[in-house]
Amino acid sequence: MVSNEMKMVIAQNCQEYEAKYGISMLSMGTLSESCNNCKNFIKGKCTKGLFDEIMETIRRN
């Protein structure tokens, strides 16, 4: 299972990130930039297929 912190880092490094909500509330804890708050993250999976690739890049660095 991937931590919420890792999902935040992945979202911050994803060029395809699109907030589910019209107003981006980056300073709000539950509405911060995270995979969980991305339009492309459905049922725990990235529909763009970028999640694993970005996570692997982050882990290497």
CSV table of C-alpha atoms in Angstrom, one decimal:
chain,number,residue,atom,x,y,z
A,1,MET,CA,0.0,0.0,0.0
A,2,VAL,CA,1.3,3.4,-0.9
A,3,SER,CA,1.3,6.1,1.8
A,4,ASN,CA,-0.7,9.3,1.4
A,5,GLU,CA,2.6,11.2,1.6
A,6,MET,CA,4.0,9.3,-1.4
A,7,LYS,CA,0.7,10.0,-3.4
A,8,MET,CA,1.3,13.7,-2.7
A,9,VAL,CA,4.8,13.6,-3.9
A,10,ILE,CA,3.8,11.6,-7.0
A,11,ALA,CA,1.0,14.1,-7.8
A,12,GLN,CA,3.4,17.0,-7.4
A,13,ASN,CA,5.7,15.4,-10.0
A,14,CYS,CA,3.0,14.4,-12.5
A,15,GLN,CA,2.5,16.5,-15.6
A,16,GLU,CA,-0.9,14.9,-16.1
A,17,TYR,CA,-2.3,15.8,-12.6
A,18,GLU,CA,-5.8,17.4,-12.9
A,19,ALA,CA,-7.6,18.4,-9.7
A,20,LYS,CA,-11.0,16.8,-9.2
A,21,TYR,CA,-12.3,20.1,-7.9
A,22,GLY,CA,-12.4,23.5,-9.8
A,23,ILE,CA,-10.6,25.4,-7.0
A,24,SER,CA,-7.2,24.0,-6.1
A,25,MET,CA,-6.8,24.2,-2.3
A,26,LEU,CA,-3.1,23.2,-2.0
A,27,SER,CA,-2.9,24.4,1.6
A,28,MET,CA,-5.8,22.4,2.8
A,29,GLY,CA,-4.8,19.0,4.1
A,30,THR,CA,-7.5,16.8,2.5
A,31,LEU,CA,-7.7,18.8,-0.7
A,32,SER,CA,-4.0,19.1,-1.3
A,33,GLU,CA,-2.4,18.0,-4.5
A,34,SER,CA,-2.4,14.2,-4.3
A,35,CYS,CA,-3.3,11.3,-6.5
A,36,ASN,CA,-6.4,10.8,-4.4
A,37,ASN,CA,-7.6,14.3,-5.6
A,38,CYS,CA,-6.7,13.8,-9.3
A,39,LYS,CA,-9.4,13.3,-12.0
A,40,ASN,CA,-7.2,10.6,-13.5
A,41,PHE,CA,-6.9,8.5,-10.3
A,42,ILE,CA,-10.0,6.2,-10.3
A,43,LYS,CA,-10.6,3.2,-7.9
A,44,GLY,CA,-7.0,3.4,-6.7
A,45,LYS,CA,-5.4,3.4,-10.2
A,46,CYS,CA,-4.0,6.0,-12.5
A,47,THR,CA,-6.0,5.9,-15.7
A,48,LYS,CA,-3.0,7.5,-17.5
A,49,GLY,CA,-0.7,4.7,-16.4
A,50,LEU,CA,1.8,7.1,-14.9
A,51,PHE,CA,1.6,6.2,-11.2
A,52,ASP,CA,4.2,3.4,-11.1
A,53,GLU,CA,6.6,5.1,-13.5
A,54,ILE,CA,6.6,8.3,-11.4
A,55,MET,CA,6.9,6.4,-8.1
A,56,GLU,CA,9.9,4.4,-9.5
A,57,THR,CA,11.6,7.6,-10.6
A,58,ILE,CA,11.1,9.2,-7.1
A,59,ARG,CA,12.5,6.1,-5.4
A,60,ARG,CA,15.6,6.1,-7.6
A,61,ASN,CA,16.3,9.7,-6.7
